[in-house]
């Protein structure tokens, strides 16, 4: 085992993928000579050359669209979108082309693209640098969407995403890039947990708390804090946002009877609503209380000095836990129908 | 002549006027620069180009008729653009790869796409009609201009693979306003990608005239991207063949992309759902009819001693046979099975879709059982 930051773990995962398959190519803005604005591709151009790690012109549609052509040619492109909020110029190529070409070609043309997206807030950045656009892509048939939360998972999941014959949106929690964890660099991919499955990262009996990306660490901290009050929280790292591993979540909810979902993205049309609907269909008879969402507000991402009033943090998550348990909380006294 | 009229190799590209080797009345215009590229096109070869154009014109008319008779949901006719499509497609090698829009039926036909394959999409029977890798023709593209980037990426891959093949992107005048096309120009130029950007300027993007897309000749735009732009008479099959060969030769020699503006005219509607009488005049149509791509080739062949009556007769018979095959083929396209609606969304197993598929199968089965019960075969099965 080696202690690596999350960013470095993704770097090592891509290094292994580049070394193992000469059709893997990395494309993006500033990913070569600079090593990426977060240094996630550091050293890869020097090691594999400019035709494997390609600095591209500044055009997200161009990067994704040429990656489609490369996939036609049998390549396995790994595209970096520099920041979450920069993905929209590439949206048409992702949604109308990447997502649909396997279907449109009746299975003849595979689109084994990996689209890496640093996502989420908490770094005090300028506008368009802190967004959580994952729901757009989870809504799009033909795409798979995953989010990693820790170095060990990131190392394995990026390799699984690259090896997948389906296009994968790979969301990286940018505020956790520098968090360290133990990684087994020699781990066999064949034995690894599939990226489509959720993971229980803290066991508990009273509440099931589901999240992904940067908030997984926040949720674990919340579980530790709640334990001091005698509340036992099971924290599930969802990992795959499309498709959602409902079975793992349902297994937990059938034990706890209570569900809280947290994400940085806004509430409306978000993954939380989708997850709760899916779990309610499967676990209605087990639920002891209405499931609770703790999310970003439905606002454009706010200026840096306001982001702590937007992002779910430990206290807001615990308030959600109190709500689902019927303990005193921010909505105590509000009529049930108005909550 | 301005510097932009020449590329790095000194190639004259003439973006202000256009290259024409055969005039609308069939006169062969000598052109020291372009003639060497079609030196192999003798009377027999020219007659074969005429045959190609006559057959695709007949197939196109037949498909339009099939739509009118309810056999196809929609058809975007190519009428008027035969020379642009045949001249460019006949310049390609088998290992070159085509990324087309939705109107390049003649290009697909040149690449060996069969009649049923050609009509499948327009009948609404399946998402696509052919395997792109069998004919080196990508899934036709309806999002305007998106394929220009795909052709560019494919061409970048050709370079990295050490191949001397090329890709060609077909798009129209309207597409030149799309970001994807301009971004493709940037990528292709920066990476010296072996791609030919073949713009059929057919004057109209549904109801919008080309003047709304550009205040200058489209070929001139190439200069700003650092590639040569060739403006060619798109109704002159010989000139189109020469221009495409020049562009492909540049691509194969590692010189990068070329933009060809083939000036032509869409004689029919945008699609069978369109009514061009609402936006253009009979006079305009009549004017373009005098620049017909087929008539000028027949006139040239007649002037150089070919028995064009015999040729016309022979080709008309062959075209009629091809049209009859097309008409027969449309009825052989199978209707899709209901559950195939779920096929090929993903290449790998997907738990969510598998569940949805299973549920829809149960739903359909419920009606099967109801039908069976009604006929007395399965009463009480539930």
XYZ file of C-alpha atoms in Angstrom:
721
model
C 0.000 0.000 0.000
C 1.081 3.540 -0.812
C -0.203 6.797 0.663
C -1.396 8.970 -2.229
C -3.536 12.058 -2.635
C -6.775 11.589 -4.553
C -5.385 13.582 -7.482
C -2.241 11.451 -7.539
C -4.294 8.267 -7.346
C -6.198 9.278 -10.493
C -2.853 10.106 -12.107
C -1.514 6.635 -11.259
C -4.728 5.026 -12.516
C -4.403 6.792 -15.860
C -0.685 5.917 -16.030
C -1.585 2.254 -15.641
C -4.324 2.545 -18.294
C -1.951 4.304 -20.720
C 0.716 1.658 -20.175
C -1.727 -1.222 -20.491
C -3.540 -0.197 -23.683
C -1.884 1.811 -26.429
C -5.302 2.942 -27.733
C -5.860 4.997 -24.571
C -5.252 8.695 -25.234
C -5.680 11.656 -22.899
C -7.059 14.922 -24.285
C -7.748 18.276 -22.711
C -6.729 21.849 -22.086
C -3.376 22.300 -20.308
C -3.115 18.578 -19.500
C 0.228 18.008 -21.221
C 3.113 20.328 -20.544
C 1.457 21.873 -17.490
C 0.090 18.582 -16.164
C -3.409 20.014 -15.776
C -4.512 22.967 -13.672
C -4.881 20.513 -10.752
C -1.756 18.547 -11.852
C -3.834 15.393 -12.189
C -2.077 14.534 -15.477
C 1.363 15.580 -14.202
C 4.241 13.784 -15.898
C 2.087 11.738 -18.279
C 2.968 13.667 -21.446
C 6.684 13.306 -20.681
C 6.228 9.582 -20.152
C 3.856 8.741 -23.028
C 4.460 11.509 -25.568
C 2.342 14.209 -27.186
C 0.238 11.778 -29.240
C -0.964 9.970 -26.101
C -1.391 12.998 -23.850
C -2.715 15.750 -26.065
C -2.926 19.446 -25.284
C -5.948 20.606 -27.278
C -7.286 23.961 -28.432
C -9.718 25.629 -26.019
C -12.952 24.095 -27.213
C -14.944 21.620 -25.172
C -17.143 20.714 -28.153
C -13.937 20.268 -30.113
C -12.340 18.008 -27.542
C -15.393 15.803 -27.116
C -16.264 15.844 -30.833
C -12.777 14.843 -31.958
C -12.798 12.169 -29.246
C -15.907 10.758 -30.941
C -13.975 10.548 -34.211
C -11.066 8.897 -32.412
C -13.458 6.347 -30.942
C -14.649 5.599 -34.511
C -10.983 4.962 -35.270
C -10.715 2.524 -32.350
C -9.130 4.772 -29.754
C -10.221 4.959 -26.113
C -10.110 8.698 -25.339
C -9.948 10.074 -21.810
C -11.117 13.663 -21.930
C -10.480 16.211 -19.205
C -12.981 19.041 -18.827
C -10.964 21.615 -16.920
C -13.787 22.708 -14.612
C -17.387 21.533 -14.107
C -18.836 24.821 -15.341
C -16.898 24.569 -18.623
C -18.638 21.406 -19.778
C -21.645 23.101 -21.364
C -20.031 24.040 -24.706
C -19.458 20.286 -25.089
C -22.981 19.381 -24.038
C -24.359 18.677 -27.516
C -21.487 16.387 -28.422
C -21.930 14.551 -25.104
C -25.698 14.221 -25.164
C -26.488 13.994 -28.879
C -23.373 12.120 -30.036
C -21.396 10.333 -27.313
C -24.495 9.104 -25.480
C -26.416 8.009 -28.563
C -23.962 6.695 -31.152
C -23.951 3.117 -29.878
C -27.742 3.099 -30.111
C -27.848 4.984 -33.409
C -25.352 2.601 -34.984
C -27.241 -0.455 -33.669
C -24.265 -1.437 -31.562
C -21.675 -1.181 -34.333
C -19.877 1.913 -33.048
C -18.654 1.899 -29.469
C -17.999 5.096 -27.551
C -15.584 4.019 -24.796
C -14.912 7.606 -23.727
C -14.118 8.699 -20.210
C -15.015 12.315 -19.503
C -13.185 13.468 -16.370
C -14.811 16.406 -14.616
C -13.463 18.084 -11.453
C -16.718 19.059 -9.724
C -18.183 20.771 -6.724
C -17.371 23.765 -4.582
C -15.577 24.606 -1.399
C -12.375 26.010 -2.879
C -13.327 29.694 -2.981
C -13.159 29.818 -6.757
C -14.466 32.286 -9.332
C -17.850 31.664 -10.947
C -18.334 28.575 -13.168
C -15.588 26.750 -11.207
C -17.651 25.083 -8.460
C -20.668 23.482 -10.093
C -22.307 20.093 -9.776
C -23.795 19.281 -13.198
C -24.060 15.517 -12.693
C -27.866 15.312 -12.909
C -27.898 16.488 -16.534
C -25.822 13.482 -17.452
C -27.537 10.993 -15.158
C -30.730 11.958 -17.020
C -29.161 11.104 -20.386
C -29.664 7.583 -21.710
C -26.458 6.012 -22.972
C -24.126 7.610 -20.440
C -22.813 6.160 -17.219
C -22.058 8.591 -14.422
C -19.768 7.905 -11.473
C -18.214 10.018 -8.710
C -15.208 8.990 -6.651
C -14.617 10.158 -3.079
C -11.281 8.752 -1.898
C -7.859 7.822 -3.330
C -8.276 4.034 -3.264
C -11.582 4.171 -5.131
C -10.344 6.882 -7.500
C -7.371 4.755 -8.549
C -9.532 1.752 -9.369
C -12.606 3.540 -10.697
C -10.736 5.652 -13.241
C -9.266 2.460 -14.681
C -12.690 0.816 -14.720
C -14.173 3.863 -16.448
C -11.450 3.786 -19.105
C -11.909 0.031 -19.595
C -15.685 0.399 -19.949
C -17.043 0.126 -23.482
C -19.723 2.646 -22.529
C -19.081 6.376 -22.161
C -18.503 7.351 -18.534
C -18.792 10.780 -16.944
C -16.186 10.579 -14.189
C -16.731 13.230 -11.508
C -13.760 14.083 -9.294
C -14.328 15.985 -6.013
C -11.872 18.807 -6.599
C -11.752 19.967 -2.971
C -10.555 16.481 -1.976
C -7.751 16.277 -4.586
C -5.174 16.793 -1.816
C -6.666 14.371 0.713
C -4.373 11.375 1.252
C -5.286 7.726 1.577
C -3.761 4.281 1.220
C -3.816 2.887 -2.314
C -2.820 -0.586 -3.471
C -1.129 0.196 -6.784
C -0.833 -3.487 -7.655
C -4.492 -4.290 -7.016
C -6.023 -6.481 -9.679
C -8.798 -4.760 -11.598
C -10.514 -8.091 -12.085
C -10.998 -8.506 -8.340
C -12.015 -4.891 -7.706
C -15.529 -3.891 -6.753
C -17.408 -2.827 -9.917
C -17.788 0.941 -10.222
C -21.546 0.488 -10.530
C -21.895 -0.573 -6.900
C -22.310 1.643 -3.853
C -20.161 1.175 -0.760
C -21.079 1.385 2.890
C -18.311 3.490 4.448
C -19.693 3.614 8.012
C -22.109 1.157 9.555
C -25.131 2.182 11.579
C -28.661 1.210 12.575
C -30.721 4.396 12.976
C -30.375 6.344 9.722
C -29.084 5.634 6.210
C -27.156 8.653 4.931
C -26.383 8.513 1.195
C -24.068 10.875 -0.631
C -21.193 10.940 -3.142
C -18.080 12.899 -4.048
C -16.718 15.460 -1.605
C -19.626 15.114 0.829
C -18.744 11.496 1.663
C -16.047 12.734 4.034
C -18.463 15.308 5.484
C -21.052 12.570 5.997
C -18.532 10.344 7.791
C -17.630 13.233 10.075
C -21.346 13.776 10.689
C -21.757 10.102 11.621
C -18.925 10.381 14.145
C -20.470 13.530 15.621
C -23.937 11.911 15.775
C -22.532 8.864 17.548
C -21.663 11.154 20.462
C -25.411 11.814 20.751
C -26.117 8.105 20.575
C -27.329 8.189 16.942
C -26.019 5.424 14.723
C -25.692 6.447 11.062
C -24.883 4.192 8.141
C -23.049 6.222 5.498
C -23.256 5.003 1.922
C -20.959 6.314 -0.788
C -23.207 6.001 -3.838
C -20.238 6.031 -6.305
C -22.425 5.306 -9.341
C -25.028 7.964 -10.125
C -26.261 6.296 -13.307
C -27.244 3.613 -12.922
C -27.925 3.887 -9.179
C -27.190 0.822 -7.058
C -30.614 0.786 -5.403
C -30.117 -2.697 -3.965
C -27.265 -1.660 -1.667
C -29.161 1.407 -0.460
C -32.412 -0.538 -0.051
C -30.666 -3.208 2.029
C -29.590 -0.492 4.453
C -32.911 1.357 4.494
C -34.772 -1.871 5.278
C -32.644 -2.028 8.468
C -32.731 1.653 9.453
C -36.150 2.724 8.136
C -34.809 6.239 7.653
C -33.094 7.860 4.655
C -31.203 11.122 4.237
C -29.608 12.055 0.911
C -27.044 14.835 0.605
C -25.487 16.476 -2.439
C -23.986 19.810 -3.390
C -26.147 20.106 -6.493
C -29.488 21.856 -6.234
C -32.554 19.968 -5.092
C -34.848 20.400 -8.088
C -34.467 17.589 -10.607
C -31.456 16.314 -8.669
C -30.132 12.871 -7.833
C -31.601 13.065 -4.311
C -35.153 13.118 -5.590
C -34.417 10.256 -7.979
C -32.800 8.159 -5.265
C -35.619 8.780 -2.812
C -38.249 7.876 -5.404
C -36.438 4.652 -6.250
C -35.997 3.711 -2.595
C -39.598 4.594 -1.740
C -40.792 2.258 -4.505
C -38.673 -0.533 -3.107
C -38.898 0.103 0.652
C -42.202 1.881 1.266
C -43.279 -0.555 3.964
C -39.989 -0.173 5.815
C -39.872 3.623 5.989
C -40.446 5.106 9.443
C -40.339 8.718 8.232
C -40.375 10.729 5.043
C -36.889 10.691 3.466
C -34.967 13.963 3.683
C -32.838 15.823 1.178
C -29.927 18.045 2.205
C -28.735 19.840 -0.923
C -27.363 23.021 -2.351
C -29.983 25.693 -2.910
C -31.629 26.026 -6.310
C -29.519 29.056 -7.175
C -26.632 29.783 -9.496
C -23.449 28.902 -7.637
C -22.885 31.872 -5.292
C -19.791 34.055 -4.814
C -16.980 32.502 -2.761
C -17.856 34.364 0.431
C -21.362 32.948 0.315
C -20.603 29.359 -0.608
C -20.692 28.179 3.022
C -24.336 29.249 2.985
C -24.932 27.098 -0.091
C -22.999 23.885 0.428
C -24.356 21.227 2.770
C -21.904 20.947 5.681
C -21.694 18.754 8.754
C -24.276 20.763 10.705
C -26.812 20.916 7.881
C -26.453 17.179 7.358
C -27.000 16.592 11.083
C -30.054 18.837 10.937
C -31.358 16.564 8.137
C -30.664 13.556 10.355
C -32.599 15.204 13.191
C -35.500 15.812 10.812
C -35.707 12.202 9.689
C -35.508 11.088 13.347
C -38.118 13.593 14.531
C -35.651 15.206 16.917
C -35.652 18.965 17.437
C -34.514 20.521 14.171
C -34.686 23.645 12.006
C -38.228 22.814 10.898
C -39.596 21.917 14.333
C -42.944 23.610 14.720
C -43.507 23.821 10.972
C -46.592 21.877 9.954
C -45.778 18.611 8.248
C -47.439 19.695 5.021
C -45.280 22.813 4.817
C -41.907 21.184 5.499
C -4.212 37.782 -56.695
C -3.890 38.083 -52.935
C -1.619 35.869 -50.820
C -4.641 33.963 -49.603
C -5.232 32.682 -53.109
C -2.257 30.392 -52.721
C -1.530 27.756 -50.089
C 1.928 26.989 -48.730
C 2.771 24.865 -51.754
C 1.762 27.606 -54.161
C -1.488 25.851 -55.020
C -3.947 28.263 -56.569
C -7.174 27.984 -54.693
C -9.324 30.716 -56.230
C -11.768 31.395 -53.452
C -13.296 34.381 -55.218
C -14.325 32.756 -58.448
C -14.655 29.082 -58.992
C -12.906 26.271 -60.713
C -14.858 25.049 -63.717
C -13.614 22.460 -66.200
C -16.892 21.841 -68.022
C -19.200 24.773 -68.717
C -22.980 24.444 -68.369
C -23.206 24.067 -72.165
C -20.593 21.320 -72.193
C -17.475 23.179 -73.294
C -14.246 21.812 -71.888
C -12.380 24.678 -70.261
C -8.633 24.129 -70.241
C -7.094 24.627 -66.815
C -3.367 24.011 -66.501
C -3.589 23.627 -62.761
C -6.568 21.300 -62.408
C -6.398 19.384 -65.715
C -3.494 17.124 -64.604
C -5.667 15.840 -61.743
C -8.271 14.473 -64.171
C -5.946 13.488 -67.006
C -7.101 9.875 -66.616
C -10.740 10.778 -67.223
C -11.214 9.799 -70.867
C -14.575 9.564 -72.633
C -15.317 6.159 -71.087
C -14.515 7.382 -67.578
C -16.612 10.485 -68.120
C -19.482 8.283 -69.312
C -19.154 6.287 -66.071
C -19.455 9.494 -64.051
C -22.558 10.340 -66.078
C -23.926 6.865 -65.335
C -23.348 7.356 -61.583
C -25.125 10.692 -61.612
C -28.054 9.419 -63.688
C -28.586 6.408 -61.441
C -28.511 8.373 -58.181
C -30.858 10.950 -59.679
C -33.281 8.164 -60.562
C -32.913 6.527 -57.102
C -33.531 9.889 -55.462
C -36.690 10.465 -57.509
C -37.884 6.963 -56.647
C -37.310 7.543 -52.928
C -39.225 10.809 -53.118
C -42.090 8.912 -54.769
C -41.925 6.224 -52.074
C -42.332 8.937 -49.447
C -45.326 10.393 -51.285
C -46.856 6.924 -51.346
C -46.392 6.470 -47.599
C -43.590 3.913 -47.748
C -41.080 6.329 -46.192
C -41.671 8.767 -43.352
C -39.385 11.401 -44.814
C -36.787 11.846 -47.571
C -34.251 14.625 -48.064
C -33.756 14.753 -51.853
C -30.309 15.265 -53.356
C -31.603 16.406 -56.773
C -29.255 19.015 -58.228
C -26.284 17.953 -56.137
C -25.341 14.844 -58.150
C -22.032 16.219 -59.467
C -20.912 17.475 -56.051
C -21.576 14.113 -54.418
C -20.413 11.788 -57.218
C -17.329 13.843 -58.101
C -16.136 13.906 -54.494
C -17.069 10.320 -53.606
C -15.335 8.920 -56.721
C -12.120 10.626 -55.585
C -12.034 8.563 -52.379
C -10.143 5.362 -51.650
C -11.875 2.423 -49.954
C -9.888 3.043 -46.769
C -10.866 6.707 -46.552
C -13.722 7.341 -44.104
C -16.849 9.389 -44.797
C -18.677 11.487 -42.208
C -21.785 12.800 -43.921
C -24.914 14.742 -43.154
C -28.309 13.284 -44.085
C -28.445 14.131 -47.798
C -25.384 12.302 -49.141
C -27.267 9.319 -50.570
C -25.065 9.365 -53.672
C -21.926 9.161 -51.546
C -23.338 6.213 -49.601
C -24.354 4.564 -52.886
C -20.804 4.976 -54.235
C -19.518 3.274 -51.067
C -21.656 0.199 -51.702
C -24.550 0.948 -49.356
C -27.478 -1.137 -50.620
C -31.032 0.031 -51.349
C -32.628 -1.377 -48.191
C -29.765 -0.023 -46.073
C -30.273 3.388 -47.667
C -33.977 3.551 -46.821
C -34.118 1.910 -43.376
C -33.748 5.113 -41.372
C -36.201 7.043 -43.541
C -38.782 4.308 -43.153
C -38.336 4.629 -39.389
C -37.569 0.943 -39.041
C -34.231 1.240 -37.237
C -31.832 3.839 -35.903
C -29.417 3.243 -38.762
C -29.256 1.369 -42.015
C -25.720 0.076 -42.263
C -22.642 -0.864 -40.279
C -20.308 2.148 -40.632
C -17.238 -0.097 -40.719
C -18.546 -2.155 -43.668
C -18.711 0.855 -45.971
C -16.390 3.313 -44.198
C -19.345 5.660 -43.945
C -20.332 6.895 -40.479
C -23.880 7.040 -39.186
C -25.418 9.974 -41.109
C -25.609 13.089 -38.984
C -28.705 15.214 -38.449
C -27.240 17.621 -35.870
C -25.954 20.269 -38.260
C -22.166 20.233 -38.544
C -21.452 17.869 -35.625
C -19.805 15.367 -37.981
C -17.053 17.814 -38.950
C -15.488 17.222 -35.533
C -15.874 13.463 -35.850
C -14.100 13.502 -39.209
C -11.337 15.602 -37.681
C -10.868 13.281 -34.703
C -10.833 10.276 -37.008
C -8.204 11.996 -39.152
C -6.064 12.770 -36.086
C -6.233 9.061 -35.289
C -5.136 8.200 -38.840
C -2.043 10.330 -38.327
C -1.249 8.679 -35.002
C -1.685 5.267 -36.650
C 0.751 6.196 -39.438
C -1.910 5.683 -42.105
C -2.042 7.678 -45.344
C -5.828 7.396 -45.545
C -7.996 10.470 -45.082
C -11.430 11.364 -43.822
C -13.993 13.590 -45.495
C -16.711 15.611 -43.800
C -19.775 16.545 -45.834
C -21.850 19.484 -44.658
C -23.872 22.324 -46.124
C -23.677 26.099 -46.251
C -25.882 26.384 -43.163
C -23.485 24.260 -41.150
C -20.666 26.747 -41.636
C -22.349 28.943 -39.006
C -22.217 26.165 -36.411
C -19.543 26.217 -33.743
C -18.712 22.557 -34.324
C -17.643 23.217 -37.922
C -15.450 26.147 -36.976
C -13.961 24.217 -34.068
C -13.259 21.345 -36.440
C -11.372 23.786 -38.694
C -9.243 24.847 -35.699
C -8.426 21.314 -34.569
C -7.768 20.045 -38.098
C -5.488 22.934 -38.892
C -3.587 22.803 -35.582
C -3.003 19.051 -35.823
C -2.512 18.943 -39.635
C -5.288 16.375 -39.685
C -5.786 14.595 -43.030
C -9.396 15.651 -43.482
C -11.276 17.181 -46.404
C -14.048 19.573 -45.447
C -16.501 19.260 -48.309
C -19.127 21.990 -48.118
C -21.997 21.675 -50.557
C -23.169 25.248 -50.804
C -26.626 24.497 -52.208
C -27.694 28.101 -51.560
C -30.417 27.294 -49.050
C -30.529 26.086 -45.430
C -34.208 25.185 -45.482
C -35.582 28.714 -46.055
C -32.455 30.702 -45.247
C -30.272 31.898 -48.121
C -26.524 31.463 -47.924
C -26.167 35.244 -47.564
C -27.555 34.926 -44.067
C -24.732 32.566 -43.137
C -21.882 34.465 -44.743
C -21.104 37.846 -46.224
C -18.302 36.381 -48.297
C -17.627 33.219 -50.252
C -17.448 30.328 -47.801
C -14.150 29.082 -49.227
C -12.560 32.355 -48.115
C -13.107 31.403 -44.506
C -10.404 28.741 -44.875
C -7.729 31.422 -44.946
C -8.463 32.498 -41.387
C -7.906 28.937 -40.194
C -4.628 28.538 -42.052
C -5.799 26.056 -44.651
C -6.473 26.408 -48.371
C -10.016 26.930 -49.530
C -11.076 25.820 -52.993
C -14.238 27.187 -54.581
C -15.417 24.873 -57.295
C -18.414 24.624 -59.609
C -20.318 21.989 -57.696
C -22.392 21.126 -60.751
C -19.250 20.231 -62.706
C -18.378 16.641 -61.842
C -14.933 16.896 -63.405
C -13.971 20.009 -61.446
C -15.272 18.493 -58.209
C -13.306 15.309 -58.842
C -10.127 17.323 -59.475
C -10.586 19.533 -56.408
C -11.250 16.578 -54.123
C -8.242 14.704 -55.486
C -6.079 17.753 -54.788
C -7.396 18.012 -51.236
C -6.955 14.272 -50.603
C -3.435 14.403 -51.977
C -2.565 17.200 -49.580
C -4.052 15.191 -46.721
C -2.107 12.051 -47.621
C 1.131 14.022 -47.836
C 0.682 15.298 -44.274
C -0.193 18.817 -45.381
C -3.399 18.919 -43.381
C -6.989 19.892 -44.131
C -8.580 21.636 -47.101
C -11.956 23.328 -47.336
C -13.825 22.795 -50.585
C -16.861 24.928 -51.312
C -18.846 23.192 -54.027
C -21.268 25.745 -55.433
C -24.435 23.900 -56.302
C -28.193 24.082 -55.891
C -30.822 22.049 -54.121
C -33.387 21.637 -56.911
C -35.966 20.048 -54.618
C -37.291 20.774 -51.157
C -35.139 20.555 -48.018
C -37.056 17.386 -47.244
C -40.350 15.991 -48.432
C -41.913 17.947 -45.535
C -40.716 21.287 -46.951
C -42.398 23.685 -49.394
C -39.687 25.740 -51.126
C -42.282 27.803 -53.018
C -42.659 29.792 -49.797
C -39.114 31.155 -49.957
C -37.699 31.033 -53.495
C -38.779 31.934 -56.988
C -39.477 29.941 -60.141
C -36.996 32.165 -61.978
C -34.208 31.111 -59.643
C -35.063 27.473 -60.174
C -35.200 27.949 -63.948
C -31.811 29.662 -63.895
C -30.184 26.774 -62.032
C -31.869 24.276 -64.370
C -29.647 25.686 -67.146
C -26.597 24.648 -65.089
C -27.636 21.018 -64.779
C -24.771 18.684 -63.833
C -25.840 15.838 -66.158
C -26.733 17.787 -69.269
C -23.304 19.367 -69.550
C -21.546 16.004 -69.398
C -23.779 14.619 -72.149
C -23.085 17.717 -74.260
C -19.337 17.330 -73.788
C -19.478 13.614 -74.596
C -21.548 14.313 -77.735
C -19.069 16.968 -78.865
C -16.179 14.525 -78.454
C -17.737 11.735 -80.475
C -19.672 9.582 -78.028
C -23.029 8.212 -79.147
C -24.933 9.878 -76.337
C -28.336 8.657 -77.497
C -27.162 5.107 -76.951
C -25.509 6.031 -73.657
C -28.613 7.805 -72.381
C -30.808 4.893 -73.347
C -28.527 2.313 -71.779
C -28.108 4.281 -68.553
C -31.837 5.026 -68.325
C -32.566 1.293 -68.472
C -29.983 0.575 -65.807
C -31.360 3.381 -63.624
C -34.903 2.022 -64.034
C -33.702 -1.393 -62.852
C -31.996 0.211 -59.835
C -35.176 2.138 -59.032
C -37.240 -1.055 -59.238
C -34.783 -2.713 -56.844
C -35.174 0.207 -54.467
C -38.958 -0.093 -54.612
C -38.764 -3.826 -53.911
C -36.176 -3.319 -51.178
C -38.340 -0.988 -49.150
C -40.891 -3.744 -48.571
C -38.192 -6.163 -47.403
C -37.132 -3.936 -44.500
C -38.441 -5.771 -41.439
C -40.606 -3.993 -38.895
C -38.749 -3.862 -35.581
C -39.722 -6.100 -32.647
C -41.218 -4.048 -29.784
C -38.607 -5.110 -27.232
C -35.782 -4.057 -29.577
C -36.523 -0.505 -28.419
C -34.148 -1.303 -25.533
C -31.332 -2.716 -27.686
C -27.879 -1.140 -27.942
C -28.429 1.747 -25.494
C -25.347 0.462 -23.683
C -22.541 -1.816 -24.797
C -22.348 -3.393 -21.340
C -25.084 -4.728 -19.020
C -26.969 -1.925 -17.270
C -28.985 -2.705 -14.155
C -31.402 0.194 -14.502
C -32.306 -0.466 -18.121
C -32.502 -4.213 -17.531
C -35.154 -3.567 -14.872
C -37.092 -1.210 -17.137
C -36.914 -3.701 -19.973
C -38.151 -6.507 -17.751
C -41.088 -4.408 -16.584
C -42.101 -3.462 -20.097
C -41.908 -7.111 -21.146
C -44.291 -7.969 -18.295
C -46.609 -5.197 -19.386
C -46.683 -6.472 -22.964
C -47.135 -10.042 -21.742
C -50.192 -8.959 -19.783
C -51.880 -8.060 -23.081
C -50.747 -11.332 -24.658
C -52.439 -13.194 -21.827
C -55.566 -11.075 -22.170
C -55.659 -11.856 -25.871
C -55.105 -15.524 -25.156
C -57.883 -15.516 -22.549
C -60.221 -13.772 -24.969
C -59.582 -16.483 -27.550
C -60.267 -19.147 -24.943
C -56.741 -20.551 -24.953
C -55.445 -19.316 -21.635
C -58.464 -18.670 -19.431
C -57.633 -18.442 -15.771
C -53.900 -18.260 -16.391
C -53.629 -15.286 -14.069
